[in-house]
mmCIF file of C-alpha atoms (C1' of nucleotides) in Angstrom:
data_model
loop_
_atom_site.group_PDB
_atom_site.id
_atom_site.type_symbol
_atom_site.label_atom_id
_atom_site.label_comp_id
_atom_site.label_asym_id
_atom_site.label_seq_id
_atom_site.Cartn_x
_atom_site.Cartn_y
_atom_site.Cartn_z
ATOM 1 C CA MET A 162 49.532 99.603 122.909
ATOM 2 C CA SER A 163 48.296 102.196 120.338
ATOM 3 C CA LEU A 164 44.524 102.702 119.813
ATOM 4 C CA TYR A 165 44.397 101.365 116.183
ATOM 5 C CA LEU A 166 46.509 98.291 116.988
ATOM 6 C CA GLY A 167 44.092 97.671 120.045
ATOM 7 C CA LEU A 168 41.107 97.800 117.839
ATOM 8 C CA LYS A 169 42.723 95.722 115.054
ATOM 9 C CA ASP A 170 43.419 93.096 117.502
ATOM 10 C CA GLN A 171 40.017 93.174 118.944
ATOM 11 C CA LEU A 172 38.409 92.833 115.356
ATOM 12 C CA LEU A 173 40.953 90.164 114.638
ATOM 13 C CA LYS A 174 39.871 88.291 117.640
ATOM 14 C CA LEU A 175 36.120 88.590 116.600
ATOM 15 C CA ILE A 176 37.007 87.156 113.206
ATOM 16 C CA LEU A 177 39.389 84.368 114.679
ATOM 17 C CA GLU A 178 36.588 83.392 117.123
ATOM 18 C CA GLY A 179 34.166 82.973 114.225
ATOM 19 C CA LYS A 180 31.841 85.964 115.305
ATOM 20 C CA TYR A 181 32.637 87.605 111.875
ATOM 21 C CA VAL A 182 32.769 84.684 109.501
ATOM 22 C CA SER A 183 34.233 85.249 105.859
ATOM 23 C CA GLY A 184 31.660 87.174 103.749
ATOM 24 C CA THR A 185 30.209 89.011 106.828
ATOM 25 C CA VAL A 186 29.932 92.738 106.292
ATOM 26 C CA LEU A 187 31.490 94.569 109.157
ATOM 27 C CA PRO A 188 29.824 97.572 110.716
ATOM 28 C CA THR A 189 30.453 100.747 108.927
ATOM 29 C CA GLU A 190 33.457 103.069 109.903
ATOM 30 C CA HIS A 191 31.134 105.409 111.469
ATOM 31 C CA GLU A 192 29.477 102.668 113.478
ATOM 32 C CA LEU A 193 32.808 101.600 114.689
ATOM 33 C CA CYS A 194 33.837 105.020 115.589
ATOM 34 C CA ASP A 195 30.753 105.187 117.931
ATOM 35 C CA GLN A 196 31.145 101.547 119.312
ATOM 36 C CA TYR A 197 34.785 102.130 120.319
ATOM 37 C CA GLU A 198 34.769 105.893 120.756
ATOM 38 C CA LEU A 199 37.516 106.551 118.179
ATOM 39 C CA SER A 200 38.100 108.960 115.504
ATOM 40 C CA ARG A 201 37.501 107.710 111.866
ATOM 41 C CA VAL A 202 41.240 108.142 111.246
ATOM 42 C CA THR A 203 42.118 105.913 113.878
ATOM 43 C CA VAL A 204 39.375 103.378 112.866
ATOM 44 C CA ARG A 205 40.542 103.507 109.134
ATOM 45 C CA LYS A 206 44.099 102.798 110.350
ATOM 46 C CA ALA A 207 43.055 99.672 112.177
ATOM 47 C CA LEU A 208 41.027 98.638 109.116
ATOM 48 C CA ASP A 209 43.970 99.318 106.786
ATOM 49 C CA GLU A 210 46.078 96.784 108.846
ATOM 50 C CA LEU A 211 43.780 94.221 108.502
ATOM 51 C CA LYS A 212 43.309 94.827 104.710
ATOM 52 C CA LYS A 213 47.025 94.682 104.308
ATOM 53 C CA GLU A 214 47.194 91.224 105.958
ATOM 54 C CA GLY A 215 44.205 90.130 103.783
ATOM 55 C CA VAL A 216 41.959 89.457 106.601
ATOM 56 C CA ILE A 217 39.400 92.042 105.356
ATOM 57 C CA ALA A 218 38.594 93.772 102.101
ATOM 58 C CA SER A 219 36.459 96.959 101.322
ATOM 59 C CA ALA A 220 35.192 99.009 98.345
ATOM 60 C CA GLN A 221 33.718 102.454 97.894
ATOM 61 C CA GLY A 222 30.220 102.812 98.511
ATOM 62 C CA GLN A 223 29.803 99.101 99.409
ATOM 63 C CA GLY A 224 31.262 98.532 102.710
ATOM 64 C CA THR A 225 33.970 96.407 104.483
ATOM 65 C CA VAL A 226 33.697 92.547 104.519
ATOM 66 C CA VAL A 227 35.658 89.575 106.245
ATOM 67 C CA SER A 228 37.741 87.874 103.544
ATOM 68 C CA HIS A 229 39.256 85.443 106.076
ATOM 69 C CA ARG A 230 39.422 82.035 104.681
ATOM 70 C CA LYS A 231 38.845 79.245 107.239
ATOM 71 C CA ASN A 232 39.242 75.558 106.727
ATOM 72 C CA GLY A 233 42.455 75.593 104.664
ATOM 73 C CA PHE A 234 44.870 72.788 104.514
ATOM 74 C CA PRO A 235 48.437 72.671 105.374
ATOM 75 C CA SER A 236 51.152 73.423 102.691
ATOM 76 C CA SER A 237 53.817 70.993 101.880
ATOM 77 C CA LEU A 238 56.043 73.949 100.913
ATOM 78 C CA ASP A 239 58.482 75.019 103.599
ATOM 79 C CA LEU A 240 58.271 78.679 104.408
ATOM 80 C CA ILE A 241 61.431 80.419 105.559
ATOM 81 C CA ALA A 242 61.322 83.973 106.912
ATOM 82 C CA LEU A 243 64.665 85.825 106.873
ATOM 83 C CA VAL A 244 65.173 89.143 108.683
ATOM 84 C CA ALA A 245 68.151 91.412 108.016
ATOM 85 C CA PRO A 246 68.937 94.761 109.015
ATOM 86 C CA VAL A 247 68.807 97.519 106.356
ATOM 87 C CA HIS A 248 72.546 98.150 106.350
ATOM 88 C CA ASN A 249 74.547 94.952 106.322
ATOM 89 C CA PRO A 250 76.788 93.846 103.320
ATOM 90 C CA PHE A 251 77.692 90.441 104.931
ATOM 91 C CA PHE A 252 74.091 89.642 105.589
ATOM 92 C CA ALA A 253 73.076 90.410 101.894
ATOM 93 C CA SER A 254 75.451 88.208 100.524
ATOM 94 C CA PHE A 255 74.656 85.480 102.744
ATOM 95 C CA MET A 256 71.032 85.774 101.998
ATOM 96 C CA GLU A 257 71.583 85.631 98.317
ATOM 97 C CA HIS A 258 73.351 82.495 98.713
ATOM 98 C CA PHE A 259 70.921 81.068 101.105
ATOM 99 C CA GLU A 260 68.044 81.931 98.837
ATOM 100 C CA ARG A 261 69.637 79.967 95.970
ATOM 101 C CA ILE A 262 69.961 76.899 98.330
ATOM 102 C CA ALA A 263 66.580 77.080 99.517
ATOM 103 C CA GLU A 264 64.990 77.313 96.103
ATOM 104 C CA GLU A 265 66.882 74.314 95.059
ATOM 105 C CA ASN A 266 65.148 72.427 97.847
ATOM 106 C CA GLY A 267 61.814 73.655 97.043
ATOM 107 C CA SER A 268 61.588 76.118 99.800
ATOM 108 C CA LEU A 269 60.107 79.682 99.777
ATOM 109 C CA VAL A 270 62.193 82.481 101.199
ATOM 110 C CA LEU A 271 60.272 85.558 102.356
ATOM 111 C CA PHE A 272 62.767 88.375 102.935
ATOM 112 C CA LYS A 273 62.130 91.324 104.702
ATOM 113 C CA GLN A 274 64.481 94.017 105.569
ATOM 114 C CA ASP A 275 63.978 96.008 108.810
ATOM 115 C CA PHE A 276 65.464 98.158 111.287
ATOM 116 C CA LYS A 277 66.393 96.898 114.662
ATOM 117 C CA GLY A 278 64.313 96.884 117.987
ATOM 118 C CA LYS A 279 60.818 97.196 117.101
ATOM 119 C CA THR A 280 57.897 96.132 119.360
ATOM 120 C CA PHE A 281 55.803 93.024 119.277
ATOM 121 C CA GLN A 282 52.527 94.075 117.509
ATOM 122 C CA SER A 283 50.058 91.388 117.844
ATOM 123 C CA ASP A 284 50.630 89.090 120.584
ATOM 124 C CA GLU A 285 47.454 87.267 120.299
ATOM 125 C CA LEU A 286 47.795 86.104 116.764
ATOM 126 C CA TRP A 287 51.384 85.365 117.240
ATOM 127 C CA ALA A 288 50.494 83.188 120.319
ATOM 128 C CA ASN A 289 48.860 80.648 117.858
ATOM 129 C CA TYR A 290 52.564 79.553 117.034
ATOM 130 C CA GLU A 291 54.681 77.564 119.507
ATOM 131 C CA MET A 292 58.126 78.200 119.405
ATOM 132 C CA ILE A 293 60.832 75.265 119.457
ATOM 133 C CA ALA A 294 64.147 76.124 121.009
ATOM 134 C CA TYR A 295 62.932 79.381 121.868
ATOM 135 C CA GLN A 296 65.382 81.902 122.875
ATOM 136 C CA GLN A 297 64.798 85.257 124.553
ATOM 137 C CA PRO A 298 65.853 87.587 121.708
ATOM 138 C CA MET A 299 63.901 85.305 119.168
ATOM 139 C CA LYS A 300 60.615 86.848 120.098
ATOM 140 C CA GLU A 301 61.610 90.348 119.228
ATOM 141 C CA MET A 302 63.224 89.065 116.007
ATOM 142 C CA ALA A 303 60.447 86.887 115.122
ATOM 143 C CA GLU A 304 57.888 89.743 115.340
ATOM 144 C CA LYS A 305 59.640 91.434 112.369
ATOM 145 C CA ALA A 306 58.932 88.478 110.375
ATOM 146 C CA TYR A 307 55.207 88.382 111.696
ATOM 147 C CA GLN A 308 53.646 90.311 108.915
ATOM 148 C CA ARG A 309 54.983 88.150 105.951
ATOM 149 C CA LEU A 310 54.056 85.011 107.978
ATOM 150 C CA ALA A 311 50.604 86.286 108.712
ATOM 151 C CA VAL A 312 50.272 87.150 105.214
ATOM 152 C CA GLN A 313 50.812 83.866 104.080
ATOM 153 C CA ASN A 314 48.832 82.519 107.122
ATOM 154 C CA ASN A 315 45.744 84.402 105.788
ATOM 155 C CA GLN A 316 46.188 83.007 102.348
ATOM 156 C CA GLY A 317 43.829 80.266 103.855
ATOM 157 C CA GLU A 318 45.071 80.119 107.406
ATOM 158 C CA LEU A 319 47.124 77.323 106.376
ATOM 159 C CA TRP A 320 51.071 77.878 105.898
ATOM 160 C CA GLN A 321 53.055 75.669 108.184
ATOM 161 C CA ALA A 322 56.098 77.652 108.440
ATOM 162 C CA SER A 323 58.570 74.806 109.300
ATOM 163 C CA SER A 324 61.713 76.589 109.792
ATOM 164 C CA PHE A 325 62.860 79.916 110.847
ATOM 165 C CA VAL A 326 66.105 81.249 109.812
ATOM 166 C CA LEU A 327 67.694 84.320 111.594
ATOM 167 C CA GLN A 328 71.201 85.455 111.077
ATOM 168 C CA GLY A 329 72.575 81.948 110.448
ATOM 169 C CA GLU A 330 70.772 80.418 113.225
ATOM 170 C CA VAL A 331 67.861 78.104 112.375
ATOM 171 C CA VAL A 332 64.972 77.766 114.689
ATOM 172 C CA SER A 333 61.986 75.811 114.098
ATOM 173 C CA PHE A 334 58.502 76.484 115.298
ATOM 174 C CA LYS A 335 55.180 75.007 114.255
ATOM 175 C CA PRO A 336 51.581 76.289 114.371
ATOM 176 C CA LYS A 337 49.415 75.276 117.355
ATOM 177 C CA ILE A 338 46.468 75.186 115.397
ATOM 178 C CA MET B 110 45.164 109.909 89.997
ATOM 179 C CA SER B 111 45.171 110.649 93.565
ATOM 180 C CA LEU B 112 47.930 112.846 94.994
ATOM 181 C CA TYR B 113 49.492 109.950 97.190
ATOM 182 C CA LEU B 114 49.554 107.489 94.476
ATOM 183 C CA GLY B 115 51.326 110.331 92.191
ATOM 184 C CA LEU B 116 53.861 110.789 94.849
ATOM 185 C CA LYS B 117 54.314 107.033 95.315
ATOM 186 C CA ASP B 118 54.967 106.492 91.571
ATOM 187 C CA GLN B 119 57.294 109.373 91.327
ATOM 188 C CA LEU B 120 59.233 108.037 94.383
ATOM 189 C CA LEU B 121 59.097 104.467 93.026
ATOM 190 C CA LYS B 122 60.392 105.780 89.500
ATOM 191 C CA LEU B 123 63.394 107.249 91.260
ATOM 192 C CA ILE B 124 64.094 104.019 92.959
ATOM 193 C CA LEU B 125 63.719 101.961 89.735
ATOM 194 C CA GLU B 126 65.805 104.474 87.856
ATOM 195 C CA GLY B 127 68.680 104.001 90.418
ATOM 196 C CA LYS B 128 68.470 107.555 91.755
ATOM 197 C CA TYR B 129 67.736 106.165 95.413
ATOM 198 C CA VAL B 130 69.821 102.889 95.437
ATOM 199 C CA SER B 131 69.184 100.544 98.326
ATOM 200 C CA GLY B 132 70.269 101.876 101.640
ATOM 201 C CA THR B 133 69.916 105.407 100.697
ATOM 202 C CA VAL B 134 68.156 107.538 103.200
ATOM 203 C CA LEU B 135 65.264 109.317 101.598
ATOM 204 C CA PRO B 136 64.337 113.088 102.430
ATOM 205 C CA THR B 137 62.396 113.509 105.585
ATOM 206 C CA GLU B 138 58.714 113.651 105.579
ATOM 207 C CA HIS B 139 58.857 117.415 106.053
ATOM 208 C CA GLU B 140 61.124 117.714 103.232
ATOM 209 C CA LEU B 141 58.768 115.861 100.868
ATOM 210 C CA CYS B 142 56.001 117.913 101.962
ATOM 211 C CA ASP B 143 57.887 121.014 100.903
ATOM 212 C CA GLN B 144 59.211 119.524 97.668
ATOM 213 C CA TYR B 145 56.076 118.238 96.355
ATOM 214 C CA GLU B 146 53.732 120.708 98.247
ATOM 215 C CA LEU B 147 51.674 118.108 99.952
ATOM 216 C CA SER B 148 50.440 117.742 103.527
ATOM 217 C CA ARG B 149 52.160 115.401 105.718
ATOM 218 C CA VAL B 150 49.301 113.029 105.973
ATOM 219 C CA THR B 151 49.369 112.499 102.122
ATOM 220 C CA VAL B 152 53.190 112.125 102.139
ATOM 221 C CA ARG B 153 52.910 109.468 104.727
ATOM 222 C CA LYS B 154 50.181 107.736 102.886
ATOM 223 C CA ALA B 155 52.584 107.418 99.877
ATOM 224 C CA LEU B 156 55.421 106.188 101.983
ATOM 225 C CA ASP B 157 52.946 103.734 103.579
ATOM 226 C CA GLU B 158 52.154 102.284 100.376
ATOM 227 C CA LEU B 159 55.751 101.759 99.602
ATOM 228 C CA LYS B 160 56.469 100.160 102.897
ATOM 229 C CA LYS B 161 53.449 97.948 102.296
ATOM 230 C CA GLU B 162 55.108 96.655 99.226
ATOM 231 C CA GLY B 163 58.651 96.424 100.987
ATOM 232 C CA VAL B 164 60.354 99.008 98.908
ATOM 233 C CA ILE B 165 61.181 101.157 101.861
ATOM 234 C CA ALA B 166 61.578 100.838 105.455
ATOM 235 C CA SER B 167 61.375 103.493 108.266
ATOM 236 C CA ALA B 168 62.027 103.806 111.956
ATOM 237 C CA GLN B 169 61.162 106.464 114.563
ATOM 238 C CA GLY B 170 63.787 108.758 115.135
ATOM 239 C CA GLN B 171 65.940 107.555 112.340
ATOM 240 C CA GLY B 172 64.420 108.177 108.857
ATOM 241 C CA THR B 173 63.296 106.312 105.929
ATOM 242 C CA VAL B 174 65.585 104.256 103.839
ATOM 243 C CA VAL B 175 65.339 102.481 100.594
ATOM 244 C CA SER B 176 65.258 98.785 100.887
ATOM 245 C CA HIS B 177 64.781 97.891 97.322
ATOM 246 C CA ARG B 178 66.939 94.955 96.469
ATOM 247 C CA LYS B 179 68.425 94.773 93.048
ATOM 248 C CA ASN B 180 70.464 92.221 91.373
ATOM 249 C CA GLY B 181 68.235 89.336 92.438
ATOM 250 C CA PHE B 182 68.089 86.093 90.665
ATOM 251 C CA PRO B 183 65.184 84.375 88.953
ATOM 252 C CA SER B 184 63.259 82.012 90.969
ATOM 253 C CA SER B 185 62.479 78.505 89.844
ATOM 254 C CA LEU B 186 59.174 78.212 91.699
ATOM 255 C CA ASP B 187 55.966 79.086 89.717
ATOM 256 C CA LEU B 188 54.148 81.992 91.069
ATOM 257 C CA ILE B 189 50.366 81.855 90.638
ATOM 258 C CA ALA B 190 48.151 84.584 91.293
ATOM 259 C CA LEU B 191 44.508 83.807 92.088
ATOM 260 C CA VAL B 192 41.746 86.520 92.340
ATOM 261 C CA ALA B 193 38.216 85.884 93.435
ATOM 262 C CA PRO B 194 35.136 87.948 94.423
ATOM 263 C CA VAL B 195 34.230 88.076 98.011
ATOM 264 C CA HIS B 196 31.007 86.210 97.466
ATOM 265 C CA ASN B 197 31.378 83.174 95.250
ATOM 266 C CA PRO B 198 30.972 79.769 96.730
ATOM 267 C CA PHE B 199 31.747 78.214 93.396
ATOM 268 C CA PHE B 200 35.164 79.775 93.045
ATOM 269 C CA ALA B 201 35.999 79.010 96.759
ATOM 270 C CA SER B 202 35.621 75.344 96.169
ATOM 271 C CA PHE B 203 37.453 75.601 92.853
ATOM 272 C CA MET B 204 40.402 77.474 94.506
ATOM 273 C CA GLU B 205 40.774 74.866 97.243
ATOM 274 C CA HIS B 206 40.977 72.101 94.810
ATOM 275 C CA PHE B 207 43.283 74.205 92.691
ATOM 276 C CA GLU B 208 45.535 75.059 95.465
ATOM 277 C CA ARG B 209 46.195 71.483 96.410
ATOM 278 C CA ILE B 210 46.939 70.499 92.705
ATOM 279 C CA ALA B 211 49.254 73.542 92.483
ATOM 280 C CA GLU B 212 51.219 72.649 95.608
ATOM 281 C CA GLU B 213 51.557 69.149 94.536
ATOM 282 C CA ASN B 214 53.339 70.491 91.605
ATOM 283 C CA GLY B 215 55.630 72.727 93.652
ATOM 284 C CA SER B 216 53.776 75.993 92.745
ATOM 285 C CA LEU B 217 52.993 78.688 95.261
ATOM 286 C CA VAL B 218 49.322 80.171 95.073
ATOM 287 C CA LEU B 219 48.708 83.474 96.279
ATOM 288 C CA PHE B 220 45.200 84.269 96.742
ATOM 289 C CA LYS B 221 43.486 87.456 97.067
ATOM 290 C CA GLN B 222 39.971 88.032 97.730
ATOM 291 C CA ASP B 223 38.636 91.247 96.311
ATOM 292 C CA PHE B 224 35.497 93.186 95.102
ATOM 293 C CA LYS B 225 34.986 93.611 91.647
ATOM 294 C CA GLY B 226 35.996 96.534 89.297
ATOM 295 C CA LYS B 227 38.763 98.478 90.921
ATOM 296 C CA THR B 228 41.079 100.842 88.662
ATOM 297 C CA PHE B 229 44.564 100.290 87.775
ATOM 298 C CA GLN B 230 46.855 101.639 90.304
ATOM 299 C CA SER B 231 50.502 101.793 89.184
ATOM 300 C CA ASP B 232 50.504 101.385 85.424
ATOM 301 C CA GLU B 233 54.278 102.340 85.363
ATOM 302 C CA LEU B 234 55.499 99.366 87.327
ATOM 303 C CA TRP B 235 52.876 96.999 85.724
ATOM 304 C CA ALA B 236 54.133 98.188 82.355
ATOM 305 C CA ASN B 237 57.592 96.255 83.344
ATOM 306 C CA TYR B 238 55.429 93.060 82.518
ATOM 307 C CA GLU B 239 54.716 91.868 79.202
ATOM 308 C CA MET B 240 51.495 89.979 78.856
ATOM 309 C CA ILE B 241 51.181 86.968 76.625
ATOM 310 C CA ALA B 242 47.706 85.947 75.449
ATOM 311 C CA TYR B 243 46.554 89.389 76.582
ATOM 312 C CA GLN B 244 42.919 89.874 76.477
ATOM 313 C CA GLN B 245 41.099 93.103 77.346
ATOM 314 C CA PRO B 246 39.417 92.001 80.805
ATOM 315 C CA MET B 247 42.721 90.683 81.812
ATOM 316 C CA LYS B 248 44.236 93.952 82.578
ATOM 317 C CA GLU B 249 41.564 94.888 85.099
ATOM 318 C CA MET B 250 41.795 91.482 86.493
ATOM 319 C CA ALA B 251 45.570 91.402 86.645
ATOM 320 C CA GLU B 252 45.664 94.817 88.510
ATOM 321 C CA LYS B 253 43.877 93.025 91.351
ATOM 322 C CA ALA B 254 46.924 90.637 91.576
ATOM 323 C CA TYR B 255 49.367 93.383 91.336
ATOM 324 C CA GLN B 256 50.079 94.065 94.969
ATOM 325 C CA ARG B 257 50.914 90.456 95.797
ATOM 326 C CA LEU B 258 52.910 90.003 92.750
ATOM 327 C CA ALA B 259 54.775 93.162 93.579
ATOM 328 C CA VAL B 260 55.557 92.194 96.860
ATOM 329 C CA GLN B 261 57.056 88.885 95.897
ATOM 330 C CA ASN B 262 58.866 90.987 93.115
ATOM 331 C CA ASN B 263 60.299 93.205 95.807
ATOM 332 C CA GLN B 264 61.788 90.032 97.643
ATOM 333 C CA GLY B 265 64.747 90.866 95.381
ATOM 334 C CA GLU B 266 63.142 91.980 92.285
ATOM 335 C CA LEU B 267 63.171 88.562 91.259
ATOM 336 C CA TRP B 268 60.071 86.604 91.151
ATOM 337 C CA GLN B 269 59.388 85.362 87.670
ATOM 338 C CA ALA B 270 55.756 84.611 87.614
ATOM 339 C CA SER B 271 55.372 82.087 84.869
ATOM 340 C CA SER B 272 51.763 81.457 84.986
ATOM 341 C CA PHE B 273 48.607 83.662 85.798
ATOM 342 C CA VAL B 274 45.366 81.671 86.567
ATOM 343 C CA LEU B 275 42.079 83.410 86.675
ATOM 344 C CA GLN B 276 38.627 81.916 86.677
ATOM 345 C CA GLY B 277 39.791 78.692 85.400
ATOM 346 C CA GLU B 278 41.855 80.403 82.480
ATOM 347 C CA VAL B 279 45.470 80.312 82.350
ATOM 348 C CA VAL B 280 47.295 83.251 80.999
ATOM 349 C CA SER B 281 51.083 83.451 80.837
ATOM 350 C CA PHE B 282 53.239 86.484 81.262
ATOM 351 C CA LYS B 283 56.892 87.078 81.867
ATOM 352 C CA PRO B 284 58.907 90.164 83.200
ATOM 353 C CA LYS B 285 60.293 92.482 80.596
ATOM 354 C CA ILE B 286 63.384 93.146 82.856
ATOM 355 C "C1'" DT C 256 16.070 107.475 85.078
ATOM 356 C "C1'" DC C 257 17.030 110.543 88.218
ATOM 357 C "C1'" DT C 258 17.783 111.835 93.444
ATOM 358 C "C1'" DA C 259 19.202 111.228 97.822
ATOM 359 C "C1'" DA C 260 21.195 108.808 101.298
ATOM 360 C "C1'" DT C 261 24.956 105.703 102.485
ATOM 361 C "C1'" DT C 262 29.810 104.320 102.650
ATOM 362 C "C1'" DT C 263 34.482 104.326 101.634
ATOM 363 C "C1'" DG C 264 38.452 107.297 99.533
ATOM 364 C "C1'" DT C 265 41.216 111.334 99.696
ATOM 365 C "C1'" DA C 266 43.231 115.373 101.772
ATOM 366 C "C1'" DC C 267 44.320 119.324 104.863
ATOM 367 C "C1'" DG C 268 45.515 121.176 109.394
ATOM 368 C "C1'" DT C 269 46.922 120.473 113.828
ATOM 369 C "C1'" DA C 270 48.658 118.508 118.375
ATOM 370 C "C1'" DT C 271 51.190 115.429 120.999
ATOM 371 C "C1'" DG C 272 53.921 111.042 121.751
ATOM 372 C "C1'" DT C 273 58.200 108.643 121.271
ATOM 373 C "C1'" DA C 274 62.703 107.317 119.684
ATOM 374 C "C1'" DT C 275 66.990 108.556 118.216
ATOM 375 C "C1'" DC C 276 71.034 111.485 117.354
ATOM 376 C "C1'" DC D 209 69.082 118.180 127.257
ATOM 377 C "C1'" DG D 210 67.463 119.817 122.747
ATOM 378 C "C1'" DA D 211 66.695 119.070 118.228
ATOM 379 C "C1'" DT D 212 65.182 115.909 114.835
ATOM 380 C "C1'" DA D 213 62.198 112.519 112.810
ATOM 381 C "C1'" DC D 214 58.780 109.301 112.594
ATOM 382 C "C1'" DA D 215 54.135 107.459 114.931
ATOM 383 C "C1'" DT D 216 49.665 108.103 116.832
ATOM 384 C "C1'" DA D 217 45.476 110.777 117.038
ATOM 385 C "C1'" DC D 218 41.562 114.096 116.517
ATOM 386 C "C1'" DG D 219 38.579 116.936 113.690
ATOM 387 C "C1'" DT D 220 36.945 118.366 109.223
ATOM 388 C "C1'" DA D 221 35.831 118.668 104.476
ATOM 389 C "C1'" DC D 222 34.738 116.993 100.013
ATOM 390 C "C1'" DA D 223 35.133 113.518 96.347
ATOM 391 C "C1'" DA D 224 33.680 109.107 94.403
ATOM 392 C "C1'" DA D 225 31.010 104.925 94.109
ATOM 393 C "C1'" DT D 226 27.129 102.284 95.379
ATOM 394 C "C1'" DT D 227 22.601 101.539 96.809
ATOM 395 C "C1'" DA D 228 17.874 102.703 97.873
ATOM 396 C "C1'" DG D 229 13.787 104.885 96.583
#
DNA sequence: TCTAATTTGTACGTATGTATC
DNA sequence: CGATACATACGTACAAATTAG
């Protein structure tokens, strides 16, 4: 695993464990450089990832704080992650049709176009989810939706994704939490 | 405006104008460096922003392609952006209450914690929205929700945010498109 | 009110790794 | 195997915003 993803996961672990609760001011970038013996570029890359997912927030001259909301409550909305390769006319039309149906049923469809065959980024966080009807290729495919799901998850650590749709196949999963 | 945001807006403009339609392979990072006379770090930073918002996607060894979906269709779901400062116990409790109510009414609440007083990043994209009941401080505050709204917007250029809630005040706005 | 220190933000150059073609 | 293209990583410097004094 890359250095910045390693640091990201370490910080995320501290946050999920409650070592850094919401509102806590994180160590400065320079302090993190010293603590983990990494360059500032790498440290900032890790922090960028966490910012992207809404776990932390930062401001010039002030510092970086944890903005991870605990004690959320489960959502009643269905969250559906849909992943498609970038070039795929069939899937594009299927998707449009599917989105319409889903909306009519009060579900939210999060779409993410992606290339095929990326690696799994954050095993630890993903491990919080228990896959039902788990199939081998699913883990790879599920990873691609990880970011979007995590974003929603961080809007209060609450979104129960109740179904997972991929290439016409529906696989359910539920949070372990 | 910073160099990377300038490049980001230029590329975004080309995409929105249809110069780069979905599926188009963008010039390589090196070519962009030459074209705009910027370092690769800066070019990558601009591309990162666009990736974060789901406008483009990239893969090692392949290239960077536009994944901006046009011809979406409007959603029937209300999208509500809610912005709060990082330290604010009152708002935190208000938010939880509000989220519950919103969900019961079939709306999606996107929450973003943030510091106060950031600058407006992408006027051009935001200009696509016409604010109703516009008030001066709203522009600043609305900016903070821009990213989340844009993400949704890029899930098919479609999400009509029909209400905008901020600090207990409701301000409606609709897309010009 | 002004200054200096602190902290994050922006930007360049460079090198190496890794996946794809 | 070589060429290409994105990914990761280090060092450095300065800018900008905030805070402390």
